[in-house]
PDB file of N, CA and C in Angstrom:
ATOM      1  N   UNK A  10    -283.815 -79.880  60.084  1.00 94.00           N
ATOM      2  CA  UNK A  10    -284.427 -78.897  60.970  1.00 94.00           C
ATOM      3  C   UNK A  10    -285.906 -79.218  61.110  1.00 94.00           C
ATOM      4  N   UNK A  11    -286.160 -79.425  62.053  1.00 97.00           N
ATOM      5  CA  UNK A  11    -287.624 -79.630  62.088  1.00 97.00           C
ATOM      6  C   UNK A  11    -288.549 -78.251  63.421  1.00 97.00           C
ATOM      7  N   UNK A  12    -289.679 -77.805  62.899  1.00 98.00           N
ATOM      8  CA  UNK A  12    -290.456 -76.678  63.745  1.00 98.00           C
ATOM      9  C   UNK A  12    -291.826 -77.404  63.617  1.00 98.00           C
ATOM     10  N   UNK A  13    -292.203 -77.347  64.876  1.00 98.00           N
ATOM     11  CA  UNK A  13    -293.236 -78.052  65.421  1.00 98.00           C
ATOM     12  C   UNK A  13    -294.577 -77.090  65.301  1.00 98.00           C
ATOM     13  N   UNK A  14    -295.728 -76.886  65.451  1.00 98.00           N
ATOM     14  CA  UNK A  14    -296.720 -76.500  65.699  1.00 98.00           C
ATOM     15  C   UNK A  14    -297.061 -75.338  66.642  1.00 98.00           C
ATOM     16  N   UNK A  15    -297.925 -74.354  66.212  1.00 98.00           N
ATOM     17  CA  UNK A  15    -297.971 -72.955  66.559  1.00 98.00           C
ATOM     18  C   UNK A  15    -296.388 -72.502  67.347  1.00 98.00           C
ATOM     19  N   UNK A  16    -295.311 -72.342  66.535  1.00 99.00           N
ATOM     20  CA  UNK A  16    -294.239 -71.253  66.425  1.00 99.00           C
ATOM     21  C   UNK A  16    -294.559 -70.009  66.100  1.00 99.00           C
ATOM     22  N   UNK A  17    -294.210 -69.104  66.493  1.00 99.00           N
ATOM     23  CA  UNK A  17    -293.576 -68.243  66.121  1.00 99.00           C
ATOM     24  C   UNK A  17    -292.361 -67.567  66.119  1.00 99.00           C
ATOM     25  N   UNK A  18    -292.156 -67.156  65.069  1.00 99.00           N
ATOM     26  CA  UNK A  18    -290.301 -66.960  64.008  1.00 99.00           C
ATOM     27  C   UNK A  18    -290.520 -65.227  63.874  1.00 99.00           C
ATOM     28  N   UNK A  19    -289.559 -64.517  64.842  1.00 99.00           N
ATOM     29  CA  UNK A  19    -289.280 -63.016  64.443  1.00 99.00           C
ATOM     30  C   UNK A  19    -288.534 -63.333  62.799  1.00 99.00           C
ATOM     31  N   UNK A  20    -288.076 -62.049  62.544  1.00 99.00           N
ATOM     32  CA  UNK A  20    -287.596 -61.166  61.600  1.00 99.00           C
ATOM     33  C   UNK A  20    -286.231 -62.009  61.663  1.00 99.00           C
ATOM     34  N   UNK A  21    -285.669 -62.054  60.371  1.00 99.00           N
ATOM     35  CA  UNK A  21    -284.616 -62.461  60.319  1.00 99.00           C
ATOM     36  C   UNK A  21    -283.674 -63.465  60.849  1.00 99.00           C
ATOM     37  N   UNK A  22    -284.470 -64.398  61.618  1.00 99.00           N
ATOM     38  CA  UNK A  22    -283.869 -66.191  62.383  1.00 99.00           C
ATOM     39  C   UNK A  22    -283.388 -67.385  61.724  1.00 99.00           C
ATOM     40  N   UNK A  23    -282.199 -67.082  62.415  1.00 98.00           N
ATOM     41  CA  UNK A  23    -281.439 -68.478  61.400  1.00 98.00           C
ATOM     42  C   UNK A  23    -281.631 -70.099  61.764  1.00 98.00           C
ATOM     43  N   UNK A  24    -282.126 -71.207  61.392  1.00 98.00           N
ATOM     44  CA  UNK A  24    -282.160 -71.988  62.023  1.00 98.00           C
ATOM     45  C   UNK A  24    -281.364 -72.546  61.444  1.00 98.00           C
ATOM     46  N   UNK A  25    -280.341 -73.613  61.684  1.00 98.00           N
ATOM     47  CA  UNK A  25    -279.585 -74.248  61.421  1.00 98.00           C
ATOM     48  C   UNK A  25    -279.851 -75.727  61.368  1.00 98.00           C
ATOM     49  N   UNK A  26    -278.818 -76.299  60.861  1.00 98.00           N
ATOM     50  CA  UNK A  26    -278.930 -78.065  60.109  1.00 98.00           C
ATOM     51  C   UNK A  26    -279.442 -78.616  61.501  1.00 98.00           C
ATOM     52  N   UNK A  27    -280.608 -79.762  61.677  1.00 98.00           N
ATOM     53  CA  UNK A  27    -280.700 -80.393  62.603  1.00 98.00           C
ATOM     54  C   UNK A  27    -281.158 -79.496  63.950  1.00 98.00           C
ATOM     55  N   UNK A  28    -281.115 -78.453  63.640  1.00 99.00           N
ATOM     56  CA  UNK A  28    -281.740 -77.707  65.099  1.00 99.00           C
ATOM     57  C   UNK A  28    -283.820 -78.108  65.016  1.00 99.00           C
ATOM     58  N   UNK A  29    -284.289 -77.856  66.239  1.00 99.00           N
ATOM     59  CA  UNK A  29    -285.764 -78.222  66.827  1.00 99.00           C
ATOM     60  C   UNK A  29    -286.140 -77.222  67.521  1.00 99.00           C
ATOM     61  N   UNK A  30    -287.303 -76.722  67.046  1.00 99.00           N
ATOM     62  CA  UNK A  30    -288.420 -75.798  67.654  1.00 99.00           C
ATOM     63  C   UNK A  30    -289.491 -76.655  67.614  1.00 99.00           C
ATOM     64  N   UNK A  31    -289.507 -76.377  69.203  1.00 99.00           N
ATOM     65  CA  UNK A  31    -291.019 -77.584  69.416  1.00 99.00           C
ATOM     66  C   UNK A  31    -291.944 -76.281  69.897  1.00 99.00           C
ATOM     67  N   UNK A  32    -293.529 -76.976  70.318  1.00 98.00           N
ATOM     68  CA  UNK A  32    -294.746 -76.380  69.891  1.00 98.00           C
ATOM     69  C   UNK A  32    -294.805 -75.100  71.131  1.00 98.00           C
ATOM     70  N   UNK A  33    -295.326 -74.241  70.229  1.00 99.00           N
ATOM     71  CA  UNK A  33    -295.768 -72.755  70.466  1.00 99.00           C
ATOM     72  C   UNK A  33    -293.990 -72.090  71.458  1.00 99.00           C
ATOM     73  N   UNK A  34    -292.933 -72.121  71.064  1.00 99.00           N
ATOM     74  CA  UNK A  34    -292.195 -71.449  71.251  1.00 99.00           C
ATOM     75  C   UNK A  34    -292.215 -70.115  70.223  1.00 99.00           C
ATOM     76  N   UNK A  35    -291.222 -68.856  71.243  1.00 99.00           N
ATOM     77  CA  UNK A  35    -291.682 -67.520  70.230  1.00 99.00           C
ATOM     78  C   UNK A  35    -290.319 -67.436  70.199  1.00 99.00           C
ATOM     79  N   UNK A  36    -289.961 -67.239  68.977  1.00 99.00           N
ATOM     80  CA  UNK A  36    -288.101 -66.516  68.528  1.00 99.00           C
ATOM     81  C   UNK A  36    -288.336 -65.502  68.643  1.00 99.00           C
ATOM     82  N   UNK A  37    -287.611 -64.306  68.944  1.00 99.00           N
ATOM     83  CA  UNK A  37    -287.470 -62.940  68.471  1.00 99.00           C
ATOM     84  C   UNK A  37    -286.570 -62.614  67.050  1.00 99.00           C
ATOM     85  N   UNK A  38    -286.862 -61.484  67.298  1.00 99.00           N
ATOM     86  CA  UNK A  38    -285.964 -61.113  65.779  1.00 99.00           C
ATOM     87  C   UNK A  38    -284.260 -61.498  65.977  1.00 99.00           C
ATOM     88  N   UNK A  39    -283.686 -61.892  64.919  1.00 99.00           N
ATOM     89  CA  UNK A  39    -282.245 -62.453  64.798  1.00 99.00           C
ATOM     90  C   UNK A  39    -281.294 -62.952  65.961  1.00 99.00           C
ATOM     91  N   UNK A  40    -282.685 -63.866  65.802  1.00 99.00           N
ATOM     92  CA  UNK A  40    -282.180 -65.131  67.122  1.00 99.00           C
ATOM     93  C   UNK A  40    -281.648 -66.191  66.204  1.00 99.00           C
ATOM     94  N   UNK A  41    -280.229 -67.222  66.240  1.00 99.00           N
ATOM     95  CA  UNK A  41    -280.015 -67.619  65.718  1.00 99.00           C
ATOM     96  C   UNK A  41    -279.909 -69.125  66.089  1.00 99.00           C
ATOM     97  N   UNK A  42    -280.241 -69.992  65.446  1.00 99.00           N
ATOM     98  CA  UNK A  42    -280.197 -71.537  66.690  1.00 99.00           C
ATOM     99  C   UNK A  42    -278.934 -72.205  65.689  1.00 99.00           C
ATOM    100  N   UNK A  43    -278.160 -72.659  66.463  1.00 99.00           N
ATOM    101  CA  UNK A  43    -277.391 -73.431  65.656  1.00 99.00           C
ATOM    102  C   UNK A  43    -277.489 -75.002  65.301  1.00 99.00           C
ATOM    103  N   UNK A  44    -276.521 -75.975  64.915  1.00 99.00           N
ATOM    104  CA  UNK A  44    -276.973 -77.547  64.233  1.00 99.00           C
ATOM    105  C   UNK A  44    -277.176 -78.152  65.603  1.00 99.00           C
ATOM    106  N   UNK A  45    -278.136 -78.997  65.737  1.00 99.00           N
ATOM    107  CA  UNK A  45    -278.711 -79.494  66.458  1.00 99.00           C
ATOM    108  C   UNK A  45    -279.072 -79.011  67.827  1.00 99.00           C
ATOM    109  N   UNK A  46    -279.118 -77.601  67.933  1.00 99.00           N
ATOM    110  CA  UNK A  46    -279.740 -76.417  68.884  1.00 99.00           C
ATOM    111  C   UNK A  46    -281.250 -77.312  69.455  1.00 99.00           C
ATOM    112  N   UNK A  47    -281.616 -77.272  70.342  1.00 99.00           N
ATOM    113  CA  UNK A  47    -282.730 -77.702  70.531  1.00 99.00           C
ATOM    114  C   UNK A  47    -283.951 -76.778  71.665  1.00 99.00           C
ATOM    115  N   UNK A  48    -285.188 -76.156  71.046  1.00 99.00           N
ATOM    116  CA  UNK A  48    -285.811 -75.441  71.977  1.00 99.00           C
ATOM    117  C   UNK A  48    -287.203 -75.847  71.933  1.00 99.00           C
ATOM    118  N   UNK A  49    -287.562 -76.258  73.658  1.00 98.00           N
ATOM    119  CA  UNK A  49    -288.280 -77.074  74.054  1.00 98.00           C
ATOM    120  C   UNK A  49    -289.748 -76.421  73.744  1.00 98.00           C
ATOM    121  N   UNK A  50    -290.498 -76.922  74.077  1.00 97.00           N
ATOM    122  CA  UNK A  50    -291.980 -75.770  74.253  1.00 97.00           C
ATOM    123  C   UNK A  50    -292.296 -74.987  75.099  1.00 97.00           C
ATOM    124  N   UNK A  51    -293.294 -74.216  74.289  1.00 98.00           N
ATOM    125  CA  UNK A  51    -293.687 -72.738  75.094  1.00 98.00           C
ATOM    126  C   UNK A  51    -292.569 -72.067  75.881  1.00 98.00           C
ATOM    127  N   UNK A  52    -291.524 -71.872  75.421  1.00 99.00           N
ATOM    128  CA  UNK A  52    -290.187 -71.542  75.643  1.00 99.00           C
ATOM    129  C   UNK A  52    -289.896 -69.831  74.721  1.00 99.00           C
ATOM    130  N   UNK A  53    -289.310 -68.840  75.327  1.00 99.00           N
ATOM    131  CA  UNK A  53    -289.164 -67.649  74.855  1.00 99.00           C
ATOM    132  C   UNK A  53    -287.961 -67.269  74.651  1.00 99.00           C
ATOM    133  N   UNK A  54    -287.339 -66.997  73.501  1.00 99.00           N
ATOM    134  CA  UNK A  54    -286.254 -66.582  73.197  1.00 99.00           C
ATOM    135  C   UNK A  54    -286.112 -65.170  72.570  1.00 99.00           C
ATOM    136  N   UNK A  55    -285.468 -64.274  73.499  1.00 99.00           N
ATOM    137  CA  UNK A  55    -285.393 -63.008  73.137  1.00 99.00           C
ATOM    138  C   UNK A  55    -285.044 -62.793  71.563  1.00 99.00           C
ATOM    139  N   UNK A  56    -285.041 -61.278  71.736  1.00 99.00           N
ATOM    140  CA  UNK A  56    -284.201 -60.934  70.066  1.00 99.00           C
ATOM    141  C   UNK A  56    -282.442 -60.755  70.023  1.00 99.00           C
ATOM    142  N   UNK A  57    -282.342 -61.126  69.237  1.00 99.00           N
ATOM    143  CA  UNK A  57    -280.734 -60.818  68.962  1.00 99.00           C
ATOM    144  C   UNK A  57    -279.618 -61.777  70.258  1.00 99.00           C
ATOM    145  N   UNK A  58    -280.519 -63.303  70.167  1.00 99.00           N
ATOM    146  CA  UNK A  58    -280.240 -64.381  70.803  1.00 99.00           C
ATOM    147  C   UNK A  58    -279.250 -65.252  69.765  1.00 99.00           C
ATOM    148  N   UNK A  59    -278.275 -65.844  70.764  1.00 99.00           N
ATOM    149  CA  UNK A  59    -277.365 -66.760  69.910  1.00 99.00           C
ATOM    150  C   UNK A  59    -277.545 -68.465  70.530  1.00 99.00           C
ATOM    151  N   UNK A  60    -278.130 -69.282  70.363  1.00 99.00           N
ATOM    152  CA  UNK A  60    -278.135 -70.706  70.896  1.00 99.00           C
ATOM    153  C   UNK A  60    -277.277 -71.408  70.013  1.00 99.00           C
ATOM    154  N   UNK A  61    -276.431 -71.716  70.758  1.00 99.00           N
ATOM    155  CA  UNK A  61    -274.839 -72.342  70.411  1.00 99.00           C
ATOM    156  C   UNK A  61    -275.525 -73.908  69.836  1.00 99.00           C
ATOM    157  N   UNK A  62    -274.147 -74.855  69.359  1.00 99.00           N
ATOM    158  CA  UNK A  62    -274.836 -76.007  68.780  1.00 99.00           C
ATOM    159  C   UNK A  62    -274.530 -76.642  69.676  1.00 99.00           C
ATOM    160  N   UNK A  63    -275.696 -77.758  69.743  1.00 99.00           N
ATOM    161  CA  UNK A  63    -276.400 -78.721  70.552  1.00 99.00           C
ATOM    162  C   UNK A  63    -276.860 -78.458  71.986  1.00 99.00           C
ATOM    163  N   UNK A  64    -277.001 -76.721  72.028  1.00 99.00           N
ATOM    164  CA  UNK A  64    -277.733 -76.527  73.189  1.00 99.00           C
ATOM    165  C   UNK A  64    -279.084 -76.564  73.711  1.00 99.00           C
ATOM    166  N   UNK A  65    -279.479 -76.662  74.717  1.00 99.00           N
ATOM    167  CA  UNK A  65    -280.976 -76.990  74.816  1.00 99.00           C
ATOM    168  C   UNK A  65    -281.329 -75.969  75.877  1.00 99.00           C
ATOM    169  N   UNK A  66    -282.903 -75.468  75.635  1.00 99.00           N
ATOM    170  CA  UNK A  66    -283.526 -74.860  76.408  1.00 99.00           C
ATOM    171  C   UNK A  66    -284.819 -75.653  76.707  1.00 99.00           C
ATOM    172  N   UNK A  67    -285.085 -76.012  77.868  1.00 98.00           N
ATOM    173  CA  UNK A  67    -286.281 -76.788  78.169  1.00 98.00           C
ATOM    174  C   UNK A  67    -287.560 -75.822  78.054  1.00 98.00           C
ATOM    175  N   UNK A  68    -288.497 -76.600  78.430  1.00 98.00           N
ATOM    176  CA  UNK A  68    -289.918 -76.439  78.156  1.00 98.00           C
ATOM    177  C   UNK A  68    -290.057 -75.203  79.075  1.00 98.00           C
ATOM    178  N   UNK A  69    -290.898 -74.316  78.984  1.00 98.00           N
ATOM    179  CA  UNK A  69    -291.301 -72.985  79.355  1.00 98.00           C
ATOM    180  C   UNK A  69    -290.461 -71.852  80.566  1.00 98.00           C
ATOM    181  N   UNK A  70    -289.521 -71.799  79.316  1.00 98.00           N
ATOM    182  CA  UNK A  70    -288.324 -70.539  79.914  1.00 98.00           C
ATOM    183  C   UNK A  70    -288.436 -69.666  78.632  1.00 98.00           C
ATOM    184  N   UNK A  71    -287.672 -68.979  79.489  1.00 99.00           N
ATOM    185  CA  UNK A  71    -287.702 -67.466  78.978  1.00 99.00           C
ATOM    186  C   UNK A  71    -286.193 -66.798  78.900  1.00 99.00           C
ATOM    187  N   UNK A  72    -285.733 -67.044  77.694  1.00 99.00           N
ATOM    188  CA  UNK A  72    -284.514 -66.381  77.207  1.00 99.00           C
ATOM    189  C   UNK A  72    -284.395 -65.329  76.955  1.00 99.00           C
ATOM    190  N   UNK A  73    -283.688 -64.165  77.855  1.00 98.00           N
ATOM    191  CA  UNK A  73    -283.506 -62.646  77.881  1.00 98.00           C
ATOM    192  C   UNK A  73    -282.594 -62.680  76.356  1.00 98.00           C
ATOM    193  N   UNK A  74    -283.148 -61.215  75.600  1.00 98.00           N
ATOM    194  CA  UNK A  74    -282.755 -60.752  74.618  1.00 98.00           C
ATOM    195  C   UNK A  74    -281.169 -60.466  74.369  1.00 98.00           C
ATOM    196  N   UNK A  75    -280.564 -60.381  73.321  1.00 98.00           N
ATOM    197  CA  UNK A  75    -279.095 -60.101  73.815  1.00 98.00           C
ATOM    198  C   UNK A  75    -278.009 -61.317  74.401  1.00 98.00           C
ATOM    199  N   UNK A  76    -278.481 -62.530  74.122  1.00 99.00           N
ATOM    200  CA  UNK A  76    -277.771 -63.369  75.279  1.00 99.00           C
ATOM    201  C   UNK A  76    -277.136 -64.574  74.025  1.00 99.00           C
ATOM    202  N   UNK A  77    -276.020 -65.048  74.774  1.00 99.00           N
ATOM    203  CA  UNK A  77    -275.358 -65.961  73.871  1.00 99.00           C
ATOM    204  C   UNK A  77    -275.567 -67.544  75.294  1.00 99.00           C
ATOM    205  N   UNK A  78    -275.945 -68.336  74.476  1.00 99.00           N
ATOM    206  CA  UNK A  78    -276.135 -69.759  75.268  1.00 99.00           C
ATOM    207  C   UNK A  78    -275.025 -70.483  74.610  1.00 99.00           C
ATOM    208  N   UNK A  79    -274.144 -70.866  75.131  1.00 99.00           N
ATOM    209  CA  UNK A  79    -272.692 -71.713  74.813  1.00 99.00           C
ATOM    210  C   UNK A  79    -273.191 -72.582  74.032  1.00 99.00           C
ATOM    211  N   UNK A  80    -272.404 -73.493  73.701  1.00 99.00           N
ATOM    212  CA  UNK A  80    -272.355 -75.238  72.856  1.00 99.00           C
ATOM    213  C   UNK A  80    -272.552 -75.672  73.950  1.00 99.00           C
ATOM    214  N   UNK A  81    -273.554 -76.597  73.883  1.00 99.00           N
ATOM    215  CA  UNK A  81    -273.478 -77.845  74.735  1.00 99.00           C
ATOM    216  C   UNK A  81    -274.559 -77.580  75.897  1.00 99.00           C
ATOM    217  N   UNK A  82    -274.902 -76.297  76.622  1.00 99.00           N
ATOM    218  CA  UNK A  82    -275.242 -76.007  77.139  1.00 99.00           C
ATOM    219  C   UNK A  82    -276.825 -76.138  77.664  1.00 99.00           C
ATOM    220  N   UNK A  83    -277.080 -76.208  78.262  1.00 99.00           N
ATOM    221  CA  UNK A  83    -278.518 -76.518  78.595  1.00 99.00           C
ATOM    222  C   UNK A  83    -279.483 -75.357  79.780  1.00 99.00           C
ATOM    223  N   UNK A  84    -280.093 -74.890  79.282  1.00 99.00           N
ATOM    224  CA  UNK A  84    -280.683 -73.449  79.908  1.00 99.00           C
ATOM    225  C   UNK A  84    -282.041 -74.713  81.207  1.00 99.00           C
ATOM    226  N   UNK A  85    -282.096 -74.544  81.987  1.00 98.00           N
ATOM    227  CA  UNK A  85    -283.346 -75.139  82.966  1.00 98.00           C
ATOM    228  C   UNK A  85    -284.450 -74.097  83.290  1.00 98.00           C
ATOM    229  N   UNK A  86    -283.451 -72.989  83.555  1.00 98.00           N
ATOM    230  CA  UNK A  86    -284.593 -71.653  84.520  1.00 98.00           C
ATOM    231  C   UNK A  86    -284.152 -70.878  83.347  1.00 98.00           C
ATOM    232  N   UNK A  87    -285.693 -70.141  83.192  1.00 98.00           N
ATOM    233  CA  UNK A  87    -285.299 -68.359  83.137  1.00 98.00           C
ATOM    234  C   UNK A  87    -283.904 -67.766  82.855  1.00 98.00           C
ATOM    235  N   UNK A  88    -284.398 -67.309  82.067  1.00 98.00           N
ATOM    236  CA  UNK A  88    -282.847 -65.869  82.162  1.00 98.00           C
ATOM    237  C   UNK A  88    -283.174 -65.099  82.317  1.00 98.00           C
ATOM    238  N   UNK A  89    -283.207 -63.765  83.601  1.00 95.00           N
ATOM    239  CA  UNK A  89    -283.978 -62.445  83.048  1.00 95.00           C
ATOM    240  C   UNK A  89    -282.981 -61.051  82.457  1.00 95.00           C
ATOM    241  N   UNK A  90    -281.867 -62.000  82.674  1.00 97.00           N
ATOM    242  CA  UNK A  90    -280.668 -60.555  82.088  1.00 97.00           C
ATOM    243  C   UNK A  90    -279.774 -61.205  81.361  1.00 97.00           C
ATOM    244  N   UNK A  91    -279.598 -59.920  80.160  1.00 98.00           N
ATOM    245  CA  UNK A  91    -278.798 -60.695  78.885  1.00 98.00           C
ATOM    246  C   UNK A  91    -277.236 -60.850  79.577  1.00 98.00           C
ATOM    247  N   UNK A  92    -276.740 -61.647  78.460  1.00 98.00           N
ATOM    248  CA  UNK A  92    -275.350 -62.063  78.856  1.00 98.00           C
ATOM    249  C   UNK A  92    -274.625 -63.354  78.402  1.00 98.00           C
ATOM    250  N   UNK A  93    -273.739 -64.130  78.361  1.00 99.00           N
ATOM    251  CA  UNK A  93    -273.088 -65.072  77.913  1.00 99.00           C
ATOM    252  C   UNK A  93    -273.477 -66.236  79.150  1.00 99.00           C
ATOM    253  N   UNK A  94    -273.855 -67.643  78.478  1.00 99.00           N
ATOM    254  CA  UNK A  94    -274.342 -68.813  79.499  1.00 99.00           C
ATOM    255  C   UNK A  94    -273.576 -69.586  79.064  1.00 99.00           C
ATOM    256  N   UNK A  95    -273.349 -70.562  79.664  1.00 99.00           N
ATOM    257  CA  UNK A  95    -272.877 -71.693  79.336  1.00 99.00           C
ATOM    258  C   UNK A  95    -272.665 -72.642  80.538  1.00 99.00           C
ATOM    259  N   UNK A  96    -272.659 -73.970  80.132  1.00 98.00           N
ATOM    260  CA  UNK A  96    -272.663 -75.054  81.161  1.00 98.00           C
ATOM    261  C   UNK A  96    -273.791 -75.952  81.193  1.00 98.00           C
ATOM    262  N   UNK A  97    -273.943 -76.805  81.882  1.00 97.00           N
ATOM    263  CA  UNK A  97    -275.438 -77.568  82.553  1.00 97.00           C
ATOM    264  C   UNK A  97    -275.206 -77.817  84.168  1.00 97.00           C
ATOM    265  N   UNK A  98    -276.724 -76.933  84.482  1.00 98.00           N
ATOM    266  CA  UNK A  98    -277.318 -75.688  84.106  1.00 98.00           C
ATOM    267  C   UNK A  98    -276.410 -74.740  83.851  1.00 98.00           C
ATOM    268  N   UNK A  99    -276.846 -74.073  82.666  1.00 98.00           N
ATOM    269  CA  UNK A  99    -276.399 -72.995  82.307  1.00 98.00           C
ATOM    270  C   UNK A  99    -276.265 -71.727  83.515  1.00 98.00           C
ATOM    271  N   UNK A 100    -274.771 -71.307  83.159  1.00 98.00           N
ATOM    272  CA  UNK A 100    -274.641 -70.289  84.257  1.00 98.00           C
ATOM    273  C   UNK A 100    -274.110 -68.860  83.359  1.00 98.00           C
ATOM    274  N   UNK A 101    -274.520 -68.002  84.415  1.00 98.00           N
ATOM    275  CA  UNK A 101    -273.616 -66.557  83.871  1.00 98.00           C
ATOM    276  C   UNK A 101    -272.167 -66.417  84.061  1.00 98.00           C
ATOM    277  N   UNK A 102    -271.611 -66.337  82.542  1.00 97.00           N
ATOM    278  CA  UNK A 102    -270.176 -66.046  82.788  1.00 97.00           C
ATOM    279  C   UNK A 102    -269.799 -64.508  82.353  1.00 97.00           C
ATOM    280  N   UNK A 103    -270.419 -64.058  82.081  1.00 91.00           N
ATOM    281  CA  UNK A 103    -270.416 -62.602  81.092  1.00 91.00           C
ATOM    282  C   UNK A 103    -271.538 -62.111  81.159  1.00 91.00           C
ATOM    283  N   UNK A 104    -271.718 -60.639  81.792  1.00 82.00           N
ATOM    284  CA  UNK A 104    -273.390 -60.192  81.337  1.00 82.00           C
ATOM    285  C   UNK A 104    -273.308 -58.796  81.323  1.00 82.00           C
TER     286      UNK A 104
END
């Protein structure tokens, strides 16, 4: 697991084997990244977020609270409403 430079980590965040927080991304509280999860910079991840394994969120998005990002999946834009993603680009299948 490696976390890069000015992070910030809410309350209770699980990071998992091989997952990446690169510089000045903000977790919320019991956001969980799974093995080799990957979140880009200056990137926002709500609270009570699930990033599936080996999903990626690129560089400066904003992950709505409440939301599950599939395996595999790759977030490009914004999310502004919670809900279940999955795909590349990640789409709403559940919200």
């Amino acid at each position: 697991t490696y976390v890069s430079t000015r992070v910030t980590i809410g309350r209770h965040c699980h990071l998992n084997t091989g997952s990446s927080i690169c510089h000045e991304v903000v977790l919320g509280d019991f956001v969980t990244v799974s093995p080799k999860g990957l979140i880009c910079g200056r990137s926002r991840i709500g609270d009570l977020t699930f990033i599936g394994a080996n999903a990626t969120v690129i560089e400066d998005v904003d992950v709505a609270g409440n939301s599950t990002i599939g395996a595999g999946s790759t977030v490009l834009h914004s999310l502004a409403s919670s809900g279940t993603y999955v795909g590349t680009p990640a789409k709403l299948i559940r919200g």
